Every structure is written in structure tokens, then in C-alpha cells.
Short mmCIF file of C-alpha atoms in Angstrom, two decimals:
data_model
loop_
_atom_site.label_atom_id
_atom_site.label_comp_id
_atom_site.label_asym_id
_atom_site.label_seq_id
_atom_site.Cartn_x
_atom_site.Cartn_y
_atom_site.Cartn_z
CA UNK B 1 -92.63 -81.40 -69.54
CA UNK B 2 -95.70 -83.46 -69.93
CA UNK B 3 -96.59 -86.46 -71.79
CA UNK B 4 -98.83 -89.41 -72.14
CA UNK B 5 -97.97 -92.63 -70.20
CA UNK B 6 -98.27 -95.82 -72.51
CA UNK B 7 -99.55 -99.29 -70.65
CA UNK B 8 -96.06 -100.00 -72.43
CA UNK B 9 -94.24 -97.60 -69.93
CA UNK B 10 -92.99 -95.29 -72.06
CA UNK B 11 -94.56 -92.00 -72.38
CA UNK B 12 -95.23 -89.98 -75.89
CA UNK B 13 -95.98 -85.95 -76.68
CA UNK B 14 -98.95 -86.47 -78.51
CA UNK B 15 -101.58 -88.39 -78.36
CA UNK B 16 -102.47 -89.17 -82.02
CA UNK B 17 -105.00 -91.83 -83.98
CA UNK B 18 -103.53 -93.47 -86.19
CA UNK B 19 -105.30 -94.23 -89.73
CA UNK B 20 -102.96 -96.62 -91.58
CA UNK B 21 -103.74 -97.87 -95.00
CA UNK B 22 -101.85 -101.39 -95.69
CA UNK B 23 -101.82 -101.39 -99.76
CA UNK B 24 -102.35 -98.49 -101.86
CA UNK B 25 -105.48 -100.07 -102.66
CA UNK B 26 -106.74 -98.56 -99.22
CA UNK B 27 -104.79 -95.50 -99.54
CA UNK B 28 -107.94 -93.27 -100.73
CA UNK B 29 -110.47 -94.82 -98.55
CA UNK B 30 -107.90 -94.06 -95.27
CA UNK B 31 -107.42 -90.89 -96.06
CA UNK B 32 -111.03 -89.74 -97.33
CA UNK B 33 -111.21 -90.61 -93.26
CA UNK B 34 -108.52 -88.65 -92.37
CA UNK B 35 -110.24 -85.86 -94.07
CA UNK B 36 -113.70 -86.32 -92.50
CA UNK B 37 -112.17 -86.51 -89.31
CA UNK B 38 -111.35 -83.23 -89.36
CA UNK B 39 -108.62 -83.13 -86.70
CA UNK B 40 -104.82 -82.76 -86.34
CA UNK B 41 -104.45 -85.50 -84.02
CA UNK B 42 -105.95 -88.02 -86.50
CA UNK B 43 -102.90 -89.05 -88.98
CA UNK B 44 -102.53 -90.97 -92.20
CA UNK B 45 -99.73 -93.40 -92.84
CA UNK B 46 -99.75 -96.56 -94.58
CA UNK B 47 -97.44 -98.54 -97.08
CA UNK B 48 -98.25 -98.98 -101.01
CA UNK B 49 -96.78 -102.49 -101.14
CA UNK B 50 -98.94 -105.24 -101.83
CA UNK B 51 -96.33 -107.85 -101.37
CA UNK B 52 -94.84 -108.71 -98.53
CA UNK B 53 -91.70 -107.40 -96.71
CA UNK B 54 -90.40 -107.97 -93.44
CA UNK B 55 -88.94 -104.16 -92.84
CA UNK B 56 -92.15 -102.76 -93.67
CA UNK B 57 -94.15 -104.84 -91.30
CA UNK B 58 -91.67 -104.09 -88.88
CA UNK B 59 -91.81 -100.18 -89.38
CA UNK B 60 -95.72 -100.87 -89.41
CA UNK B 61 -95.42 -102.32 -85.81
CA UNK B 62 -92.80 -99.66 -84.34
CA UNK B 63 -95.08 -96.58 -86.06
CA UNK B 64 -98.54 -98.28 -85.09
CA UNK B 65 -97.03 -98.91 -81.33
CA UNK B 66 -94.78 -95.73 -81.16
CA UNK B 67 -95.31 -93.28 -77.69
CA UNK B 68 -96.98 -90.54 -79.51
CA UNK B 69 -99.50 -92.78 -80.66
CA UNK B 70 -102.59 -93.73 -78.60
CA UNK B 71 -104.81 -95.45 -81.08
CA UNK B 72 -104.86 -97.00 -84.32
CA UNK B 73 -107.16 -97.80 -87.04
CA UNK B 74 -106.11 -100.33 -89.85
CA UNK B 75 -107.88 -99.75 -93.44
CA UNK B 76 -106.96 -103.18 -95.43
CA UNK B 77 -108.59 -103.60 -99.03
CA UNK B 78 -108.85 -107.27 -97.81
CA UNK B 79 -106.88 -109.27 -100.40
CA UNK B 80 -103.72 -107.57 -99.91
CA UNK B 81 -100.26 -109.89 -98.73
CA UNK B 82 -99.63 -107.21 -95.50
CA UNK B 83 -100.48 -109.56 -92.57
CA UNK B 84 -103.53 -107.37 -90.78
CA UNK B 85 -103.74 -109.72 -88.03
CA UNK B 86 -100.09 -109.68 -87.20
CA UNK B 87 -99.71 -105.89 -87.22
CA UNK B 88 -103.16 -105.53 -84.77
CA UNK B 89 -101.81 -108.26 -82.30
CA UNK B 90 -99.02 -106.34 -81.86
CA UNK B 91 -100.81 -103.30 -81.46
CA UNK B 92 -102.90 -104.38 -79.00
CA UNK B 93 -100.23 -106.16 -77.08
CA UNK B 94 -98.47 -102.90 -76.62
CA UNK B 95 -101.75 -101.73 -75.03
CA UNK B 96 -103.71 -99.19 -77.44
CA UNK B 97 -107.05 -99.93 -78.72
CA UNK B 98 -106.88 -100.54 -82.54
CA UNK B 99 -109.83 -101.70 -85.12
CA UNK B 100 -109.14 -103.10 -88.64
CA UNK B 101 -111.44 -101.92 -91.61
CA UNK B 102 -111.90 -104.34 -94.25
CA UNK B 103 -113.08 -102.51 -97.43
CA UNK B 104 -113.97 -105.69 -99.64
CA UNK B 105 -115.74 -106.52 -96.49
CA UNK B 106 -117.54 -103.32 -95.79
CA UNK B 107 -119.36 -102.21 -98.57
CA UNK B 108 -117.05 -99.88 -100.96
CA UNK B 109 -115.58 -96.44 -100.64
CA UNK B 110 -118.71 -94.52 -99.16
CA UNK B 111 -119.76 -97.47 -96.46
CA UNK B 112 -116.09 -97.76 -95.34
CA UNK B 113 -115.05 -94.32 -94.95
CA UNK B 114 -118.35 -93.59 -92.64
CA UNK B 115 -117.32 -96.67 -90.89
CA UNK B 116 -113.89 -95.46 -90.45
CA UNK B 117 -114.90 -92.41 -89.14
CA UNK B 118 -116.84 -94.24 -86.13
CA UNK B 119 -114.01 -96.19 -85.51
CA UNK B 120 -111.72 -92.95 -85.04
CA UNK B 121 -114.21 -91.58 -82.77
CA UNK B 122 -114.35 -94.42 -80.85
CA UNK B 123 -110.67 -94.85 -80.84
CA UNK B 124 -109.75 -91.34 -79.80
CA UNK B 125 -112.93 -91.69 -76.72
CA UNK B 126 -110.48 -95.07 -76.06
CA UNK B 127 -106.76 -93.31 -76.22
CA UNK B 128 -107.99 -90.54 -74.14
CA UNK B 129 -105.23 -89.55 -71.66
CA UNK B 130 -104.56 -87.48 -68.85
CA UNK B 131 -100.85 -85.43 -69.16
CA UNK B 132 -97.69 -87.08 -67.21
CA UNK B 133 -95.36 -85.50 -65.90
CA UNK B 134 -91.76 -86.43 -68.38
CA UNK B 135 -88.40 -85.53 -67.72
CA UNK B 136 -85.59 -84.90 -70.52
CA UNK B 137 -84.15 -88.61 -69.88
CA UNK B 138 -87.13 -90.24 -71.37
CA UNK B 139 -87.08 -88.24 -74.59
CA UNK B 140 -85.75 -89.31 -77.61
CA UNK B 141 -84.99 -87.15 -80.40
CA UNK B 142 -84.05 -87.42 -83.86
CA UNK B 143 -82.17 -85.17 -86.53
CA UNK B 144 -81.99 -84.82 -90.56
CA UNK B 145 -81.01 -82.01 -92.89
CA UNK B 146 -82.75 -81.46 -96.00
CA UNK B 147 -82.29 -79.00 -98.85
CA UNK B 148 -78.90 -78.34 -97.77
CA UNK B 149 -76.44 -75.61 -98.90
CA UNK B 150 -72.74 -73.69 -98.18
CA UNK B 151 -74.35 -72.23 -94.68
CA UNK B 152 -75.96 -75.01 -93.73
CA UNK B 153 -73.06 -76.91 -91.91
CA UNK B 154 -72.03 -73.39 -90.74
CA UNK B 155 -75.08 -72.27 -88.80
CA UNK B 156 -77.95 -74.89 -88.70
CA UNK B 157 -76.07 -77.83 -88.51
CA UNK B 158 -73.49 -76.94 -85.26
CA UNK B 159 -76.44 -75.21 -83.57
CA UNK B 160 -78.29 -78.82 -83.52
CA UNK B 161 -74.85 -80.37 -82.19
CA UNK B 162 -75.05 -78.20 -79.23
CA UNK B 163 -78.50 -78.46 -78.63
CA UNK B 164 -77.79 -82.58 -79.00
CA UNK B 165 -75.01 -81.86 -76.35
CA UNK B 166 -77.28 -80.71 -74.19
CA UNK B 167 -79.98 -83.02 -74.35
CA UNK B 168 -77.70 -85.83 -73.71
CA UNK B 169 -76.29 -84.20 -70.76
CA UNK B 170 -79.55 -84.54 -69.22
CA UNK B 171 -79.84 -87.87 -70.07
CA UNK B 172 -81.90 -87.70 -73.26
CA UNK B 173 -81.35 -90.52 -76.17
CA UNK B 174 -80.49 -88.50 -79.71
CA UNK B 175 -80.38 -89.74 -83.34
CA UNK B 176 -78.52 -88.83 -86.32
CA UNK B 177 -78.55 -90.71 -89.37
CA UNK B 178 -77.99 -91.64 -93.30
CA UNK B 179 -74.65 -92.72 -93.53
CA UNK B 180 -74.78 -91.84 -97.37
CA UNK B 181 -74.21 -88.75 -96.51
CA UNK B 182 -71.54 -89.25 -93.62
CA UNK B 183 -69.10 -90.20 -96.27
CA UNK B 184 -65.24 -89.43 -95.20
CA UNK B 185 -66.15 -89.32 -91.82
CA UNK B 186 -66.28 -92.62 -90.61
CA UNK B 187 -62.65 -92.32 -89.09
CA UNK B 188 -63.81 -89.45 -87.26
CA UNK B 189 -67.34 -90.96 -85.80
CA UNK B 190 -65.23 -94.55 -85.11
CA UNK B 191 -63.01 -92.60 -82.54
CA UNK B 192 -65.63 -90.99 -81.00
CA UNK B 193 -67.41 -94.51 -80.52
CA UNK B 194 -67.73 -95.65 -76.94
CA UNK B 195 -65.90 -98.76 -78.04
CA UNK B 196 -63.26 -99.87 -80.88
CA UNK B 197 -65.63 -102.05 -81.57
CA UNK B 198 -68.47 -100.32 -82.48
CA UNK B 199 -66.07 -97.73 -84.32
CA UNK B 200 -65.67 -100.74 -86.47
CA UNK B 201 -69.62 -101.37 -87.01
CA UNK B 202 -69.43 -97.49 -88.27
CA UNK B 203 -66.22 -97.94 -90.41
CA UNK B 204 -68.43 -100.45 -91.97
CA UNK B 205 -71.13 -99.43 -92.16
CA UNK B 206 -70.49 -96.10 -94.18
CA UNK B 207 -68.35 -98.25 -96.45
CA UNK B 208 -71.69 -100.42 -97.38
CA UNK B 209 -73.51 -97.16 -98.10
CA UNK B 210 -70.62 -95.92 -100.03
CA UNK B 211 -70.67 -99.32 -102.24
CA UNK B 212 -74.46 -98.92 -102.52
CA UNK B 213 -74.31 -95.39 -103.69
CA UNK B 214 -71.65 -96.45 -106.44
CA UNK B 215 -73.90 -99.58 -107.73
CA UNK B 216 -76.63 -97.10 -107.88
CA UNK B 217 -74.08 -94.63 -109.66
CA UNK B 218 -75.89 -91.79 -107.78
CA UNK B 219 -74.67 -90.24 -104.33
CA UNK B 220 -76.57 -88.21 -102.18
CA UNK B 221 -76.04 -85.02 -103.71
CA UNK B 222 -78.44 -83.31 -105.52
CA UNK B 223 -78.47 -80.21 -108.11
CA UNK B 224 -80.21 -78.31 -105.48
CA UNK B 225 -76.68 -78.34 -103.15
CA UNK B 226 -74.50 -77.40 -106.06
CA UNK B 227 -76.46 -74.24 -106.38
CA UNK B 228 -76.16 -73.54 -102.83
CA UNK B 229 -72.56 -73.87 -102.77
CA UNK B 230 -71.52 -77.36 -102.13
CA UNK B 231 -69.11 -78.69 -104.07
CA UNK B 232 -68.58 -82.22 -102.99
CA UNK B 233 -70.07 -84.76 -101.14
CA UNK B 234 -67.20 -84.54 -98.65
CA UNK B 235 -67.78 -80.89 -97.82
CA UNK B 236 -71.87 -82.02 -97.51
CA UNK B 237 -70.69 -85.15 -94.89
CA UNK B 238 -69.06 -82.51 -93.30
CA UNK B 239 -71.96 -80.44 -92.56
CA UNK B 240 -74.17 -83.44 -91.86
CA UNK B 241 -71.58 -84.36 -89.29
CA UNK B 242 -72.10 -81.44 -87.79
CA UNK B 243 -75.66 -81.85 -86.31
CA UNK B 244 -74.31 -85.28 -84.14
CA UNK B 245 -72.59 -82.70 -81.54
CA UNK B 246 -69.65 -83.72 -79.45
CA UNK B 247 -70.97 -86.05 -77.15
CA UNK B 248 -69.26 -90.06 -77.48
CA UNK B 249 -71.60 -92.36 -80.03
CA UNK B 250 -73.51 -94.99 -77.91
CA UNK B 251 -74.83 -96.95 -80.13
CA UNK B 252 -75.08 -98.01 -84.41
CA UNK B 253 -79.02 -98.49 -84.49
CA UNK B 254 -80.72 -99.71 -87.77
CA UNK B 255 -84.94 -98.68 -88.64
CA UNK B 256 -87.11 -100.01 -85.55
CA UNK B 257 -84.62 -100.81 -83.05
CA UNK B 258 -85.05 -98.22 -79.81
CA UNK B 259 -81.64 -97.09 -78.47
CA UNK B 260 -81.83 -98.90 -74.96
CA UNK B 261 -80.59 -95.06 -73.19
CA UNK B 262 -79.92 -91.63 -72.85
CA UNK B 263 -76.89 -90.92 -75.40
CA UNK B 264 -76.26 -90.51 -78.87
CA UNK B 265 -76.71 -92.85 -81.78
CA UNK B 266 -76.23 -93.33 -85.02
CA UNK B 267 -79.10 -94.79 -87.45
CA UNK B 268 -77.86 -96.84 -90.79
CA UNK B 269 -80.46 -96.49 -93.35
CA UNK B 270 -78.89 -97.85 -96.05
CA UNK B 271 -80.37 -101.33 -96.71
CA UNK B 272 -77.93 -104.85 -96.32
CA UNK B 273 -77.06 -106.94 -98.92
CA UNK B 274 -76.88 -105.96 -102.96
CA UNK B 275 -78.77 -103.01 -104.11
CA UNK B 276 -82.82 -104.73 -104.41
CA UNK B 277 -84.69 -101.73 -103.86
CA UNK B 278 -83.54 -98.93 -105.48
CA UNK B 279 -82.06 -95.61 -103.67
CA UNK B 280 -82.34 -95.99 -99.99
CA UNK B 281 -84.26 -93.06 -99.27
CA UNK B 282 -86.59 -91.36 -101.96
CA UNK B 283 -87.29 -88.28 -100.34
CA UNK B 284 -86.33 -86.69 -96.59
CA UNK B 285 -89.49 -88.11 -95.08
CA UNK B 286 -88.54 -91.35 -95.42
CA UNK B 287 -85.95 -91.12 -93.23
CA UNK B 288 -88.21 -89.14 -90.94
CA UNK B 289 -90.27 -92.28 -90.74
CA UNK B 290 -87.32 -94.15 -89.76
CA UNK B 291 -86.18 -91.96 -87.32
CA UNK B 292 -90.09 -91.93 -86.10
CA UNK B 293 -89.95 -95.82 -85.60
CA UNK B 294 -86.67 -95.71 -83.80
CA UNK B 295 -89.00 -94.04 -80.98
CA UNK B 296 -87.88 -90.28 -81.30
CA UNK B 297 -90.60 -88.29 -80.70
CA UNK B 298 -89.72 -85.18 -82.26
CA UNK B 299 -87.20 -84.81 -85.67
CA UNK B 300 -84.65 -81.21 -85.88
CA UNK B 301 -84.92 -80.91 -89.25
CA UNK B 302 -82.47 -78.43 -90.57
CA UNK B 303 -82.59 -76.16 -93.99
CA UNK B 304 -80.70 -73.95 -95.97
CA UNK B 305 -82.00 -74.09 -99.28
CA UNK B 306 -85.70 -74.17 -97.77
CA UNK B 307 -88.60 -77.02 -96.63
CA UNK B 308 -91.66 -76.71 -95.98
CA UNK B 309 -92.75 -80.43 -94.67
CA UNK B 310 -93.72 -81.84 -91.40
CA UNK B 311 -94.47 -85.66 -90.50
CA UNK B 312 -97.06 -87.60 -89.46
CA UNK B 313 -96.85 -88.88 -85.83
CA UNK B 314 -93.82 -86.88 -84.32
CA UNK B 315 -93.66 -83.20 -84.74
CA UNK B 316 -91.01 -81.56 -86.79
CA UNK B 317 -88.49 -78.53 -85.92
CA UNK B 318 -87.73 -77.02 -88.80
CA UNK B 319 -84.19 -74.82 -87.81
CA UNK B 320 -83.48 -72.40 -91.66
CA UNK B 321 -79.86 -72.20 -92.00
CA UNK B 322 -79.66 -69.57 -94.33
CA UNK B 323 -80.87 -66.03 -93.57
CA UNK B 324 -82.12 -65.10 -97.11
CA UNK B 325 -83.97 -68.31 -97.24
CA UNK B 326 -85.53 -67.49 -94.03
CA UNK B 327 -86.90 -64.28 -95.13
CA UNK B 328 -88.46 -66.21 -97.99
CA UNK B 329 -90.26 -69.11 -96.09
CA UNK B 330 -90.49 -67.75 -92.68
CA UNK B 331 -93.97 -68.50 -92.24
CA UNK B 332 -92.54 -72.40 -92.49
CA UNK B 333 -89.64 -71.84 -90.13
CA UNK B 334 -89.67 -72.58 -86.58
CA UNK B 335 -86.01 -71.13 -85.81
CA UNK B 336 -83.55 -68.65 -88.14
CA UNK B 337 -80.12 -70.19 -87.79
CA UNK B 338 -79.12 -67.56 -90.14
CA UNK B 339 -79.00 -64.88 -87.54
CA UNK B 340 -75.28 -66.32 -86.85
CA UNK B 341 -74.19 -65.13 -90.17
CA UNK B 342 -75.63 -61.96 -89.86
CA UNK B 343 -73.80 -61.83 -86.43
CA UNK B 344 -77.54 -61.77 -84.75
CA UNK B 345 -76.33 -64.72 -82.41
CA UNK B 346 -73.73 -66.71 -81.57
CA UNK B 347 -74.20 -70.50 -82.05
CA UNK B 348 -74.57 -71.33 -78.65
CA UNK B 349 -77.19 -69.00 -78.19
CA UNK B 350 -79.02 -70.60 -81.27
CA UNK B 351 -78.35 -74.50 -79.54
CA UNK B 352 -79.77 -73.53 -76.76
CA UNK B 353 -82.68 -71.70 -78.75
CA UNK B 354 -83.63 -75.01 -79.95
CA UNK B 355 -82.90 -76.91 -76.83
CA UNK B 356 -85.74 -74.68 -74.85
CA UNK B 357 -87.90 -75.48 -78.18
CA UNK B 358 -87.68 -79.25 -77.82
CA UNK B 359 -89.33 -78.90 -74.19
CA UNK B 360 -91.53 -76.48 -75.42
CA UNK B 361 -92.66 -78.93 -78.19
CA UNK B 362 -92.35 -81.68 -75.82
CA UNK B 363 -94.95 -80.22 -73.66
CA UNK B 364 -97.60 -79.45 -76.32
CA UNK B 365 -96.29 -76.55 -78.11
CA UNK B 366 -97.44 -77.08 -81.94
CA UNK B 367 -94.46 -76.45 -84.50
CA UNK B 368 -94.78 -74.73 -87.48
CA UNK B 369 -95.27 -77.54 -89.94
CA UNK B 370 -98.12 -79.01 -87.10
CA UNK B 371 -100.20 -75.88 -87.02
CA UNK B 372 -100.14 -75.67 -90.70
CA UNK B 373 -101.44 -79.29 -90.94
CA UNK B 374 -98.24 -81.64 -92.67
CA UNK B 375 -98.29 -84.58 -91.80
CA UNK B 376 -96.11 -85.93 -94.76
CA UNK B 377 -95.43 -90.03 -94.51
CA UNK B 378 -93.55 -92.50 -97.09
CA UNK B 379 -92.58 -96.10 -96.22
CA UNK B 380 -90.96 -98.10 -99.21
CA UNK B 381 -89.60 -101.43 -99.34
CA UNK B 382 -86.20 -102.12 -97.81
CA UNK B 383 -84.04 -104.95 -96.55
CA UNK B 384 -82.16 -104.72 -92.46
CA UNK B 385 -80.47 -107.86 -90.97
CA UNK B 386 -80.33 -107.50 -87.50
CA UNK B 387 -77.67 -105.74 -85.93
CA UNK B 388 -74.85 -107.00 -83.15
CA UNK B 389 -73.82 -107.10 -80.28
CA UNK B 390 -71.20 -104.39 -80.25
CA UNK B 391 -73.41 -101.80 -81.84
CA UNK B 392 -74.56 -101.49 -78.62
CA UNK B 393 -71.96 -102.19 -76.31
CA UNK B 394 -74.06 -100.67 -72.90
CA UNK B 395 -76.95 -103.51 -73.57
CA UNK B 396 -74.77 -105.74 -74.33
CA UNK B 397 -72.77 -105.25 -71.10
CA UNK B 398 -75.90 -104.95 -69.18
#
């Protein structure tokens, strides 16, 4: 595979600029950039807020600074709370040039964007980058399912597991997430923990989402799976479960933190303490974005009722789990799962289908929802405390 070494040391599969709004204020300025830019590799992301919030800034840092990015130009209206300073120190500190456009400071809409068109040239002239060579142990990859329905933890889901089985045999670090929807399976995921003690930090923290979901009085099924044959949220943990493989849990990881090595971990993105924010994740890119700042550099994002988005900064696998779907959306599919219900393939053969497309993708190979241009981002407010010791028990031994 190839890559992109980092001054940082670790090495990304694109080498994308960056264009990150930091109120909503700026959001129409950084993306009239985006636009004029004209180029795939030039990506919008940003976050509405304009008052301040620790997780955000921290996402901010992790996104700005991720492997896949080489460059990164901040668009601030100028009288926004996001601290601009902060989030370019730490963005230059990882290495990568970045500039900071201040609209109230720049003349308006039509002086800024030309501005911030410069500044992209000169950032990608700045991030260019000769090709590394990468092995499998310094990937990491991430997983979500989306539009889910009665095939999805049949075909799509199990494939991913095996592919996930593979990649951590050769020493990759993999990501599975959103315990909301890993209900009545945290006995099952605590005794495949590496230690009793982080099969407690699991136990637990399912049974915060589980509390969260009830104070909301909403769980994380929606019409969409009734109609496609789910019947409980049990049967849809089920499914979920499926993608995480066989391979023992590593490591409990929360938004931003970086599993410290190859193996398999499990994100919590339901936010700590009482309910503040509303639901934890509004739509599946959000937890794409999380996923993204954990460091994976590509997301399997599995179907069965049909998706057509992508996400800015890591490229997106979309695996169809459902053969009639599939022969409505090809044209946004990157692999039909569905063959194994038609008897077209077994599921191994489909796990290993998608492991040879994560090193294709790896080494420059556009996906689907790349070559037709999403780059879908959402960052909303949230609330993490840090997590503990024994949610990774390797670090902590090491």
C-alpha cells in the first residue's frame, strides 16, 4: 500500500486540504471556497456552534491533525467563542501548514472567498507529498451500519466481521461503535474483552447509553428498520454486533482518543453525564466523524435499506446488504453483500472481497461515494470525560 508520511509519524491515504468553518457564520464563505476550488482533495468541515465546547474543539484538533489530512485552512467570522488560535497551534504543532481566514477582518463574502482560495493553493503547493510505502499494521479502520434491515446482520454485517478478522490478524487497529445500538450484548462483548476489567467498562458503558436512550424516550430504531424487517432493537444489536468479527476487544475508546495498536476496539458515543444535548448522534455521519477523529482512515459502511453518502476526510466503503436494494442504488454501492442470499457467494468470499478493497482504497483507489464527490460532515455539541485506565489495558501495561 502507499500513503503519506506525517512529520507526526503516522502516515494517511489521502492527502486532503482541509477548509473548516468554526461558526455557521463562516459556513457559506468556507464552502463558496470549497466550490471554487474545484477539487476532490479540498474538503469542507466545520462546526455551527458559536459557543464553546470542549468535545468539539477536541474533534476540531483530531480532524484538522488527522493522517489523511495534509493542510488546513481555518475560515472564522471573527467574533465567534471557537478558540482559532488554539485549534491552529495545534495544527501546526502536528506539522501541516494551516492559515486562518478572518472574514470580519477580510473584507466580506467576495474578498474572503478569493482569499481563501489563495490560501488553498498555497496550502496544497505546502502539503505536497511523495507516496510511502504502508503496511496493514499502521491502518486503522472504522465501521457503521446505516439504513439497516432483516438481511443486513445476515450478509453485510458478518462479511465486515471477517474482513475485521483479517485486518487484525495483520496487525491492523479496527473500530466499531454506538453502543445504542449494541443493546443486549454487553454480556457477550464483556467476555470477549481482553480483560474482566474492561468487560466491565463495556457492561457500563451500554447501560449509560441504554439510560440515555430511555430519558430521551427514543432508541435507535427507526421506521425505516421496521419496514425492513426488524422487529426489535435486540434483533438490530444483534446485527450491529455482527460487523465487530471474532477477534478479542482491545480497547473501550471514546471520540478523539487513537487506539494505541493493532486490534479491535470499541468506540462509546453516547455522551457522559445527564442527557444536555439531545440524541447522541443526529444522523450516520456523525458518527463517521467520530470514527474519522479516532484516526481510522477509511469507514465500512454497511446498507440494507440503501445510502448514498460518503465523508469528508476518510473515504467510505459502502458494502449493500440487500440484493434488491443493490439493484436499485448500484451506481452508489461499492460491494453487493446480497449475492450471499442469492447463493452468489459465500460470506467468506464477500470478507475477503472487502478486505482486498480496503488495500485497494488504501492505496488510492477512489470509492464510490469519492468519485461521485460526498463529502458529507456534521459535528454537534457533546459532552466525554476522559476514559481509564482499564479501557485500555495494553497502554496501561505498557
Amino acid at each position: 500500500m502507499k500513503g503519506y508520511l506525517r512529520q507526526d509519524g503516522r502516515k494517511g491515504i489521502r492527502n486532503v486540504i482541509v477548509v473548516a468553518y468554526l461558526v455557521e457564520c463562516a459556513h457559506h464563505v468556507a464552502r463558496a471556497i470549497v466550490t471554487r476550488s474545484d477539487d476532490l482533495d479540498v474538503h469542507l468541515i466545520g462546526f455551527p456552534g458559536c459557543f464553546p465546547n470542549k468535545y468539539a474543539a477536541r474533534m476540531m484538533e483530531a480532524l484538522c491533525a488527522h493522517p489523511n489530512v495534509g493542510g488546513a485552512l481555518l475560515v472564522s467570522l471573527g467574533c465567534e467563542s471557537f478558540n482559532r488560535s488554539a485549534l491552529a497551534r495545534a495544527v501546526e504543532a502536528s506539522g501541516r501548514p494551516v492559515e486562518t481566514l478572518v472574514i470580519q477582518e477580510s473584507g466580506g463574502t467576495v474578498a474572503s472567498v478569493a482569499a481563501g482560495v489563495e490560501a488553498v493553493r498555497r496550502l496544497k503547493r505546502a502539503a505536497a507529498a511523495e507516496p510511502a510505502e504502508m503496511s496493514l499494521d499502521e491502518l486503522v479502520v472504522g465501521t457503521i451500519c446505516g439504513g439497516s434491515d432483516a438481511t443486513s446482520g445476515i450478509t453485510a454485517n458478518p462479511a465486515v466481521g471477517r474482513c475485521f478478522d483479517m485486518l487484525i490478524a495483520n496487525g491492523a487497529a479496527c473500530i466499531f461503535e454506538e453502543t445504542g445500538e449494541l443493546l443486549g450484548c454487553e454480556r457477550i462483548m464483556a467476555e470477549r474483552a481482553a480483560t474482566p476489567e474492561l468487560g466491565e467498562e463495556i457492561r457500563r458503558a451500554v447501560e449509560k447509553a441504554e439510560r440515555y436512550y430511555r430519558a430521551l424516550g427514543f432508541s435507535s430504531f427507526a421506521p425505516g428498520n421496521a419496514e425492513g424487517g426488524l422487529t426489535t432493537i435486540e434483533e438490530k444489536s444483534m446485527g450491529a454486533y455482527a460487523k465487530s468479527g471474532a477477534s478479542p476487544i482491545s480497547g473501550l475508546i471514546k471520540p478523539g482518543d487513537r487506539p494505541p495498536g493493532g486490534g479491535l476496539y470499541l468506540l462509546d458515543v453516547v455522551p457522559d453525564g445527564e442527557p444536555r444535548f439531545g440524541f447522541p448522534n443526529i444522523a450516520d455521519n456523525a458518527e463517521i466523524v467520530e470514527l474519522i477523529a479516532c484516526g481510522a482512515h477509511l469507514t465500512l459502511f454497511t446498507t440494507g435499506r440503501g445510502s448514498v453518502v460518503g465523508s469528508a476526510i476518510s473515504p467510505v466503503v459502502k458494502i449493500c446488504a440487500n440484493p434488491d436494494t443493490y439493484r436499485k442504488l448500484a451506481g452508489d454501492m461499492d460491494v453487493n453483500a446480497g449475492r450471499i442470499l442469492e447463493g452468489g457467494a459465500s460470506l467468506d468470499a464477500v470478507g475477503e472481497e472487502i478486505f482486498e478493497l480496503v488495500k485497494a482504497t488504501a492505496s488510492g483507489r477512489r470509492t464510490v461515494s469519492e468519485a461521485l464527490g460526498h463529502q458529507e460532515f456534521i459535528l454537534t455539541y457533546k459532552r466525554f470525560e476522559p476514559i481509564g485506565p482499564a479501557c485500555l489495558p495494553r497502554a496501561a501495561a505498557g
